[in-house]
Short mmCIF file of C-alpha atoms (C1' of nucleotides) in Angstrom, two decimals:
data_model
loop_
_atom_site.label_atom_id
_atom_site.label_comp_id
_atom_site.label_asym_id
_atom_site.label_seq_id
_atom_site.Cartn_x
_atom_site.Cartn_y
_atom_site.Cartn_z
CA UNK A 16 -8.94 4.84 17.90
CA UNK A 17 -8.39 2.14 15.30
CA UNK A 18 -7.95 3.42 11.79
CA UNK A 19 -10.81 2.65 9.41
CA UNK A 20 -9.60 0.72 6.34
CA UNK A 21 -9.02 3.06 3.39
CA UNK A 22 -11.41 1.11 1.20
CA UNK A 23 -14.31 1.84 3.55
CA UNK A 24 -13.55 5.57 3.55
CA UNK A 25 -13.39 5.53 -0.24
CA UNK A 26 -16.77 3.81 -0.47
CA UNK A 27 -18.33 6.20 2.03
CA UNK A 28 -16.95 9.24 0.18
CA UNK A 29 -18.19 8.03 -3.19
CA UNK A 30 -21.65 7.25 -1.83
CA UNK A 31 -21.82 10.73 -0.26
CA UNK A 32 -21.20 12.21 -3.72
CA UNK A 33 -23.89 10.08 -5.32
CA UNK A 34 -25.83 7.04 -4.08
CA UNK A 35 -25.24 3.96 -6.20
CA UNK A 36 -25.05 0.17 -6.13
CA UNK A 37 -22.10 -1.98 -5.15
CA UNK A 38 -21.60 -2.76 -8.79
CA UNK A 39 -21.45 0.96 -9.60
CA UNK A 40 -18.72 1.41 -7.00
CA UNK A 41 -16.78 -1.51 -8.42
CA UNK A 42 -17.01 -0.01 -11.91
CA UNK A 43 -15.46 3.21 -10.62
CA UNK A 44 -12.51 1.29 -9.20
CA UNK A 45 -12.17 -0.64 -12.44
CA UNK A 46 -12.34 2.28 -14.89
CA UNK A 47 -10.94 5.41 -13.19
CA UNK A 48 -7.54 6.27 -11.73
CA UNK A 49 -9.01 5.40 -8.31
CA UNK A 50 -7.84 1.97 -9.36
CA UNK A 51 -5.51 1.62 -6.42
CA UNK A 52 -8.50 -0.23 -4.96
CA UNK A 53 -9.47 -3.64 -6.16
CA UNK A 54 -12.80 -3.90 -7.94
CA UNK A 55 -13.17 -7.54 -6.95
CA UNK A 56 -16.50 -8.46 -5.34
CA UNK A 57 -14.64 -10.19 -2.55
CA UNK A 58 -13.25 -6.87 -1.32
CA UNK A 59 -16.11 -4.49 -2.07
CA UNK A 60 -19.16 -6.39 -0.77
CA UNK A 61 -17.67 -7.37 2.61
CA UNK A 62 -16.53 -3.75 3.11
CA UNK A 63 -20.06 -2.52 2.34
CA UNK A 64 -21.46 -5.10 4.75
CA UNK A 65 -19.21 -3.70 7.48
CA UNK A 66 -20.38 -0.14 6.75
CA UNK A 67 -23.99 -1.31 6.98
CA UNK A 68 -23.29 -3.23 10.17
CA UNK A 69 -21.80 -0.07 11.70
CA UNK A 70 -24.82 1.98 10.64
CA UNK A 71 -22.86 4.25 8.29
CA UNK A 72 -24.59 3.13 5.08
CA UNK A 73 -28.18 2.15 4.37
CA UNK A 74 -29.43 0.07 1.39
CA UNK A 75 -32.76 0.21 -0.37
CA UNK A 76 -34.00 -2.43 -2.80
CA UNK A 77 -36.98 -0.22 -3.72
CA UNK A 78 -34.90 2.72 -4.91
CA UNK A 79 -32.66 0.51 -7.07
CA UNK A 80 -32.96 0.85 -10.83
CA UNK A 81 -33.20 -2.93 -11.32
CA UNK A 82 -34.59 -5.82 -9.32
CA UNK A 83 -31.83 -7.52 -7.34
CA UNK A 84 -29.94 -4.25 -7.08
CA UNK A 85 -29.48 -2.36 -3.80
CA UNK A 86 -29.08 1.40 -3.92
CA UNK A 87 -26.64 2.42 -1.18
CA UNK A 88 -26.48 5.77 0.57
CA UNK A 89 -24.77 7.11 3.68
CA UNK A 90 -26.83 7.54 6.86
CA UNK A 91 -26.63 10.67 9.00
CA UNK A 92 -24.01 8.88 11.12
CA UNK A 93 -22.17 7.94 7.93
CA UNK A 94 -21.98 11.56 6.81
CA UNK A 95 -20.80 12.58 10.29
CA UNK A 96 -18.10 9.91 10.17
CA UNK A 97 -17.01 11.16 6.74
CA UNK A 98 -16.76 14.73 8.07
CA UNK A 99 -14.72 13.50 11.04
CA UNK A 100 -12.31 11.73 8.70
CA UNK A 101 -12.05 14.75 6.40
CA UNK A 102 -11.24 16.95 9.41
CA UNK A 103 -8.20 14.99 10.54
CA UNK A 104 -4.98 17.02 10.55
CA UNK A 105 -2.15 16.47 8.04
CA UNK A 106 0.71 15.04 10.08
CA UNK A 107 4.32 14.20 9.23
CA UNK A 108 3.49 10.54 9.75
CA UNK A 109 0.69 10.76 7.18
CA UNK A 110 3.03 12.40 4.68
CA UNK A 111 5.81 9.88 5.25
CA UNK A 112 3.74 6.71 5.19
CA UNK A 113 0.17 7.35 4.11
CA UNK A 114 0.27 9.67 1.10
CA UNK A 115 -2.46 7.68 -0.62
CA UNK A 116 -4.82 8.23 2.29
CA UNK A 117 -4.06 11.96 2.21
CA UNK A 118 -4.78 12.17 -1.51
CA UNK A 119 -8.01 10.22 -1.09
CA UNK A 120 -9.10 12.53 1.71
CA UNK A 121 -8.30 15.53 -0.42
CA UNK A 122 -10.28 14.17 -3.36
CA UNK A 123 -13.40 14.19 -1.16
CA UNK A 124 -12.58 17.38 0.72
CA UNK A 125 -14.86 19.63 -1.31
CA UNK A 126 -17.72 17.84 0.44
CA UNK A 127 -16.59 19.31 3.75
CA UNK A 128 -19.02 21.91 5.13
CA UNK A 129 -16.18 24.20 6.22
CA UNK A 130 -15.12 25.97 3.02
CA UNK A 131 -11.71 26.86 4.46
CA UNK A 132 -10.83 23.17 4.97
CA UNK A 133 -9.38 22.80 1.47
CA UNK A 134 -6.95 25.68 1.83
CA UNK A 135 -5.91 24.56 5.30
CA UNK A 136 -5.25 21.05 4.04
CA UNK A 137 -3.14 22.23 1.11
CA UNK A 138 -1.14 24.65 3.25
CA UNK A 139 -0.37 21.92 5.79
CA UNK A 140 0.49 19.41 3.07
CA UNK A 141 2.84 21.85 1.31
CA UNK A 142 4.66 22.49 4.57
CA UNK A 143 4.90 18.88 5.73
CA UNK A 144 5.94 17.55 2.31
CA UNK A 145 8.70 20.15 1.98
CA UNK A 146 9.89 19.42 5.52
CA UNK A 147 9.94 15.68 4.88
CA UNK A 148 11.89 16.21 1.64
CA UNK A 149 14.49 18.04 3.74
CA UNK A 150 14.63 15.12 6.17
CA UNK A 151 15.27 12.74 3.29
CA UNK A 152 17.95 15.04 1.90
CA UNK A 153 19.69 14.94 5.28
CA UNK A 154 19.55 11.13 5.19
CA UNK A 155 20.98 11.15 1.68
CA UNK A 156 23.94 13.32 2.68
CA UNK A 157 24.91 10.69 5.24
CA UNK A 158 25.28 8.04 2.54
CA UNK A 159 27.73 9.86 0.24
CA UNK A 160 28.80 6.78 -1.68
CA UNK A 161 31.50 7.68 -4.17
CA UNK A 162 29.93 5.73 -7.07
CA UNK A 163 26.21 6.49 -6.77
CA UNK A 164 24.42 3.36 -5.62
CA UNK A 165 20.91 2.57 -6.76
CA UNK A 166 19.87 2.76 -3.11
CA UNK A 167 21.04 6.34 -2.99
CA UNK A 168 19.31 7.11 -6.28
CA UNK A 169 16.07 5.56 -5.01
CA UNK A 170 16.24 7.88 -2.01
CA UNK A 171 16.62 10.78 -4.42
CA UNK A 172 13.42 9.67 -6.11
CA UNK A 173 11.69 10.10 -2.78
CA UNK A 174 13.09 13.60 -2.45
CA UNK A 175 11.96 14.53 -5.96
CA UNK A 176 8.51 13.09 -5.34
CA UNK A 177 7.95 15.02 -2.11
CA UNK A 178 9.19 18.23 -3.69
CA UNK A 179 6.73 17.72 -6.54
CA UNK A 180 3.96 17.18 -4.00
CA UNK A 181 4.84 20.40 -2.17
CA UNK A 182 4.92 22.34 -5.44
CA UNK A 183 1.57 20.88 -6.49
CA UNK A 184 0.03 21.77 -3.12
CA UNK A 185 1.12 25.41 -3.42
CA UNK A 186 -0.22 25.70 -6.95
CA UNK A 187 -3.46 23.92 -6.12
CA UNK A 188 -3.96 26.33 -3.22
CA UNK A 189 -3.55 29.32 -5.53
CA UNK A 190 -5.92 27.81 -8.10
CA UNK A 191 -8.49 27.08 -5.41
CA UNK A 192 -8.28 30.60 -4.03
CA UNK A 193 -8.83 32.15 -7.43
CA UNK A 194 -11.78 29.98 -8.39
CA UNK A 195 -13.43 30.56 -5.00
CA UNK A 196 -12.49 34.19 -4.56
CA UNK A 197 -16.09 35.42 -4.98
CA UNK A 198 -17.10 33.75 -1.70
CA UNK A 199 -14.57 35.78 0.24
CA UNK A 200 -16.01 39.23 -0.60
CA UNK B 15 3.03 -17.28 -10.74
CA UNK B 16 1.83 -15.79 -7.47
CA UNK B 17 3.50 -12.58 -6.49
CA UNK B 18 5.87 -12.82 -3.54
CA UNK B 19 4.95 -10.37 -0.77
CA UNK B 20 7.04 -7.20 -0.98
CA UNK B 21 8.28 -7.64 2.55
CA UNK B 22 9.93 -10.94 1.66
CA UNK B 23 11.70 -9.41 -1.34
CA UNK B 24 12.90 -6.56 0.83
CA UNK B 25 14.29 -8.97 3.42
CA UNK B 26 15.97 -11.09 0.76
CA UNK B 27 17.52 -8.03 -0.89
CA UNK B 28 18.85 -6.68 2.39
CA UNK B 29 20.34 -10.04 3.37
CA UNK B 30 22.02 -10.30 -0.03
CA UNK B 31 23.74 -6.98 0.68
CA UNK B 32 24.87 -8.09 4.11
CA UNK B 33 23.93 -11.06 6.30
CA UNK B 34 22.38 -10.01 9.58
CA UNK B 35 19.90 -11.02 12.28
CA UNK B 36 16.16 -10.52 12.24
CA UNK B 37 16.64 -7.75 14.75
CA UNK B 38 19.10 -6.01 12.43
CA UNK B 39 16.52 -6.09 9.64
CA UNK B 40 13.87 -4.67 11.95
CA UNK B 41 16.21 -1.85 12.94
CA UNK B 42 16.63 -0.92 9.28
CA UNK B 43 12.87 -0.66 8.85
CA UNK B 44 12.60 1.37 12.04
CA UNK B 45 15.38 3.88 11.36
CA UNK B 46 15.72 4.40 7.61
CA UNK B 47 13.33 5.69 4.94
CA UNK B 48 12.63 2.04 4.09
CA UNK B 49 10.06 2.58 6.81
CA UNK B 50 7.17 1.75 4.56
CA UNK B 51 7.63 -1.69 6.11
CA UNK B 52 6.62 -2.40 9.65
CA UNK B 53 9.44 -3.25 12.04
CA UNK B 54 7.09 -5.26 14.26
CA UNK B 55 8.33 -8.75 15.14
CA UNK B 56 4.94 -10.15 14.14
CA UNK B 57 5.57 -9.22 10.52
CA UNK B 58 9.31 -9.77 10.20
CA UNK B 59 9.80 -13.15 11.89
CA UNK B 60 6.95 -14.96 10.14
CA UNK B 61 8.21 -13.60 6.79
CA UNK B 62 11.71 -14.88 7.57
CA UNK B 63 10.23 -18.24 8.56
CA UNK B 64 8.54 -18.44 5.14
CA UNK B 65 11.80 -17.62 3.37
CA UNK B 66 13.54 -20.37 5.35
CA UNK B 67 10.72 -22.82 4.68
CA UNK B 68 11.08 -22.10 0.92
CA UNK B 69 14.85 -22.62 1.10
CA UNK B 70 15.72 -19.04 0.13
CA UNK B 71 17.37 -18.09 3.41
CA UNK B 72 19.55 -20.07 5.80
CA UNK B 73 20.20 -19.26 9.47
CA UNK B 74 23.26 -20.02 11.57
CA UNK B 75 23.37 -19.76 15.35
CA UNK B 76 27.14 -20.31 15.31
CA UNK B 77 27.93 -17.31 13.11
CA UNK B 78 25.77 -14.97 15.20
CA UNK B 79 27.57 -12.31 17.25
CA UNK B 80 25.58 -13.18 20.38
CA UNK B 81 24.05 -16.29 21.89
CA UNK B 82 20.39 -16.52 21.02
CA UNK B 83 20.95 -14.63 17.78
CA UNK B 84 20.62 -16.20 14.34
CA UNK B 85 22.69 -14.80 11.48
CA UNK B 86 20.62 -14.99 8.30
CA UNK B 87 21.93 -15.23 4.76
CA UNK B 88 20.46 -16.05 1.37
CA UNK B 89 21.03 -19.52 -0.06
CA UNK B 90 22.05 -20.10 -3.68
CA UNK B 91 18.37 -20.51 -4.52
CA UNK B 92 17.63 -17.32 -2.61
CA UNK B 93 20.12 -15.36 -4.69
CA UNK B 94 18.67 -16.87 -7.87
CA UNK B 95 15.18 -15.85 -6.78
CA UNK B 96 16.41 -12.33 -6.09
CA UNK B 97 17.96 -12.13 -9.56
CA UNK B 98 14.71 -13.36 -11.10
CA UNK B 99 12.76 -10.66 -9.29
CA UNK B 100 15.27 -7.97 -10.24
CA UNK B 101 14.99 -9.05 -13.89
CA UNK B 102 11.23 -8.54 -14.17
CA UNK B 103 10.22 -5.99 -16.80
CA UNK B 104 8.80 -2.56 -15.94
CA UNK B 105 5.18 -2.68 -17.07
CA UNK B 106 2.46 -0.05 -17.24
CA UNK B 107 0.58 -1.98 -14.56
CA UNK B 108 3.59 -1.76 -12.25
CA UNK B 109 3.86 1.97 -12.81
CA UNK B 110 0.15 2.57 -12.27
CA UNK B 111 -0.34 0.44 -9.18
CA UNK B 112 2.95 -0.79 -7.76
CA UNK B 113 5.40 2.12 -7.77
CA UNK B 114 6.67 1.15 -4.33
CA UNK B 115 7.62 -2.30 -5.59
CA UNK B 116 9.44 -0.72 -8.57
CA UNK B 117 11.40 1.59 -6.31
CA UNK B 118 12.30 -1.25 -3.99
CA UNK B 119 13.51 -3.34 -6.92
CA UNK B 120 15.56 -0.43 -8.18
CA UNK B 121 17.14 0.12 -4.76
CA UNK B 122 18.56 -3.43 -4.97
CA UNK B 123 19.28 -3.39 -8.69
CA UNK B 124 23.00 -2.68 -8.35
CA UNK B 125 23.28 -6.24 -7.06
CA UNK B 126 22.21 -7.55 -10.45
CA UNK B 127 25.03 -9.34 -12.32
CA UNK B 128 24.07 -7.72 -15.62
CA UNK B 129 25.55 -4.23 -15.41
CA UNK B 130 23.20 -2.93 -18.12
CA UNK B 131 20.13 -3.79 -16.04
CA UNK B 132 20.14 -0.45 -14.23
CA UNK B 133 20.09 1.62 -17.41
CA UNK B 134 17.42 -0.59 -18.97
CA UNK B 135 15.24 -0.26 -15.88
CA UNK B 136 15.54 3.53 -15.80
CA UNK B 137 14.86 3.87 -19.53
CA UNK B 138 11.73 1.74 -19.27
CA UNK B 139 10.55 3.54 -16.15
CA UNK B 140 11.04 6.98 -17.75
CA UNK B 141 9.01 5.90 -20.75
CA UNK B 142 6.18 4.19 -18.87
CA UNK B 143 5.86 6.95 -16.27
CA UNK B 144 5.64 9.62 -18.97
CA UNK B 145 3.10 7.57 -20.89
CA UNK B 146 0.99 7.03 -17.80
CA UNK B 147 1.09 10.75 -17.02
CA UNK B 148 -0.34 11.33 -20.49
CA UNK B 149 -3.12 8.82 -19.81
CA UNK B 150 -4.01 10.65 -16.63
CA UNK B 151 -3.96 13.98 -18.46
CA UNK B 152 -6.45 12.56 -20.96
CA UNK B 153 -8.68 11.47 -18.07
CA UNK B 154 -8.43 14.94 -16.57
CA UNK B 155 -9.51 16.64 -19.78
CA UNK B 156 -12.73 14.64 -19.68
CA UNK B 157 -13.68 16.07 -16.29
CA UNK B 158 -13.45 19.79 -17.17
CA UNK B 159 -15.42 20.98 -14.19
CA UNK B 160 -15.86 24.75 -14.36
CA UNK B 161 -14.94 25.36 -10.72
CA UNK B 162 -11.99 23.06 -10.11
CA UNK B 163 -13.08 20.21 -7.82
CA UNK B 164 -10.70 18.64 -5.33
CA UNK B 165 -11.15 15.37 -7.23
CA UNK B 166 -9.79 17.02 -10.34
CA UNK B 167 -6.92 18.59 -8.39
CA UNK B 168 -6.08 15.21 -6.84
CA UNK B 169 -5.81 13.77 -10.34
CA UNK B 170 -3.43 16.59 -11.21
CA UNK B 171 -1.28 15.55 -8.28
CA UNK B 172 -0.99 12.16 -9.92
CA UNK B 173 0.09 13.76 -13.18
CA UNK B 174 2.70 15.90 -11.42
CA UNK B 175 4.00 12.90 -9.49
CA UNK B 176 4.46 10.71 -12.57
CA UNK B 177 6.14 13.54 -14.46
CA UNK B 178 8.53 13.98 -11.55
CA UNK B 179 9.25 10.25 -11.65
CA UNK B 180 9.98 10.36 -15.38
CA UNK B 181 12.28 13.34 -14.94
CA UNK B 182 14.09 11.63 -12.06
CA UNK B 183 14.52 8.46 -14.14
CA UNK B 184 16.14 10.36 -17.03
CA UNK B 185 18.50 12.21 -14.71
CA UNK B 186 19.37 9.10 -12.74
CA UNK B 187 20.18 7.34 -16.03
CA UNK B 188 22.56 10.13 -17.01
CA UNK B 189 24.18 10.11 -13.59
CA UNK B 190 24.59 6.35 -13.68
CA UNK B 191 26.15 6.46 -17.14
CA UNK B 192 28.69 9.05 -16.11
CA UNK B 193 29.76 7.34 -12.92
CA UNK B 194 30.10 3.98 -14.69
CA UNK B 195 31.55 5.25 -17.96
CA UNK B 196 35.01 3.78 -17.22
CA UNK B 197 33.62 0.23 -17.50
CA UNK B 198 32.53 0.85 -21.07
CA UNK B 199 36.02 1.53 -22.46
"C1'" DG C 3 -31.47 -16.74 -29.14
"C1'" DC C 4 -27.20 -15.26 -27.43
"C1'" DT C 5 -23.74 -12.35 -25.45
"C1'" DA C 6 -22.29 -8.51 -22.69
"C1'" DA C 7 -23.30 -5.92 -18.94
"C1'" DC C 8 -25.66 -5.58 -14.52
"C1'" DA C 9 -25.88 -7.34 -9.95
"C1'" DT C 10 -24.74 -9.80 -5.38
"C1'" DG C 11 -22.67 -12.67 -2.67
"C1'" DT C 12 -19.46 -16.78 -0.16
"C1'" DA C 13 -15.20 -19.72 0.90
"C1'" DA C 14 -10.32 -20.59 1.27
"C1'" DT C 15 -6.18 -18.73 2.07
"C1'" DC C 16 -2.66 -15.64 3.14
"C1'" DC C 17 -0.64 -11.80 5.21
"C1'" DG C 18 -0.12 -7.85 8.31
"C1'" DT C 19 -1.01 -5.72 12.78
"C1'" DT C 20 -1.23 -5.55 17.63
"C1'" DA C 21 -0.42 -7.37 21.80
"C1'" DC C 22 1.73 -10.66 24.53
"C1'" DA C 23 5.76 -13.22 26.30
"C1'" DT C 24 10.57 -14.17 27.27
"C1'" DG C 25 15.45 -13.84 27.99
"C1'" DA C 26 20.59 -12.15 27.45
"C1'" DT C 27 23.92 -8.42 27.37
"C1'" DT C 28 25.89 -3.79 27.63
"C1'" DA C 29 26.20 0.71 29.44
"C1'" DT C 30 25.30 3.92 33.27
"C1'" DA D 8 21.37 -2.55 40.18
"C1'" DT D 9 18.80 -1.19 36.56
"C1'" DA D 10 17.59 0.49 32.26
"C1'" DA D 11 18.29 0.29 27.35
"C1'" DT D 12 19.40 -2.53 23.66
"C1'" DC D 13 19.80 -6.89 21.44
"C1'" DA D 14 17.26 -10.90 20.26
"C1'" DT D 15 13.31 -14.20 19.01
"C1'" DG D 16 9.13 -15.72 18.87
"C1'" DT D 17 3.42 -16.78 19.33
"C1'" DA D 18 -1.75 -15.79 19.37
"C1'" DA D 19 -5.84 -13.37 18.05
"C1'" DC D 20 -7.92 -10.82 14.76
"C1'" DG D 21 -9.05 -8.48 10.68
"C1'" DG D 22 -8.93 -7.57 6.01
"C1'" DA D 23 -7.50 -8.37 0.99
"C1'" DT D 24 -7.21 -11.50 -2.92
"C1'" DT D 25 -8.72 -15.12 -5.75
"C1'" DA D 26 -11.85 -18.23 -7.17
"C1'" DC D 27 -16.29 -19.91 -7.06
"C1'" DA D 28 -21.29 -19.52 -7.60
"C1'" DT D 29 -25.64 -17.54 -9.22
"C1'" DG D 30 -29.23 -14.90 -11.46
"C1'" DT D 31 -31.31 -10.83 -14.45
"C1'" DT D 32 -31.72 -7.56 -18.20
"C1'" DA D 33 -30.61 -5.04 -22.47
"C1'" DG D 34 -28.93 -4.97 -27.03
"C1'" DC D 35 -27.84 -7.28 -31.29
#
DNA sequence: GCTAACATGTAATCCGTTACATGATTAT
DNA sequence: ATAATCATGTAACGGATTACATGTTAGC
């Protein structure tokens, strides 16, 4: 049960949205707010080679727009692997230490075949983020330094950030419900 | 000008607060919200060995509370290196891709000899975080998908998070001013 | 004709993770 | 006695970063 590197999941998710070349993927990392990933060839091409080796992605030189290019798309196994990843539960551990993975998963979650997955994810995230904010608040109360230390203030940043995440999750859930209400009738 | 690994800065900052053993440092990572670092011996001891090799940390078996233990403390060069790191400016790049490093720096910033450093840091962070939130908002306007996609909603999480950071920075600055007002008279 | 953009890779190095390995001391 | 805690390390492996290396095509 080793965790797949985030970069590979990001590549797989992007290719499931739209097949493209390695260069196209790199451009996305370079020009959009997905820029927490490096667009360097030395990270992207080896990761794609691993996905091909594992049979999750297939390349075609014929379908590429230019000679030399390789159009990449997920295989059936690749799409199954993506669904498996998207179906993972939202745990306290994820919230405390892997928020970026959670956000990445969520960004691809509208590709999940189960339409209810988005609402479930947001409900779980709202709950876990609020609960973790409370945990941090409890930690902060233990410190109680008379002149506020920057350590204490940094902890309060964490509290504020998790509260903002919980608030966002509740609002996103409402927005999602409204814009997908027609399906429910 | 290679960037020092975050873990090494964290270790150096903690040792500057209070000399302790490698085990003590690991316990901090295991039991406090600084848990974004691994407490595994395979990460901590090699990092400490690098700091010793570079002359930033010195170990004493005599000063240790128990036989076998090694009490670690920063050298003069180590403290200078810590000050240098704490003095780095808050850039847009940092805000966009290295928030965890910024927060770590801030958590140690009350060790900085220049008392004004904390206020300067918070002012810069408030400004850069708000500006970056605006950048993201501009990105979001370009998407304008009729039914909100989860990708779009994920971007809105980013906006909410950076706004929360900016708000926290302004409030922390006010709090810091008040609790240190006596120094200014 | 030249420059920017398109396109794919490899090599060296460093760091983090996991698992392994060992031993002393304190509390029950 | 024996378990938990204190304490320090090494080895194997994998992945990320940076730099290097190369070639094509489209637009000016």
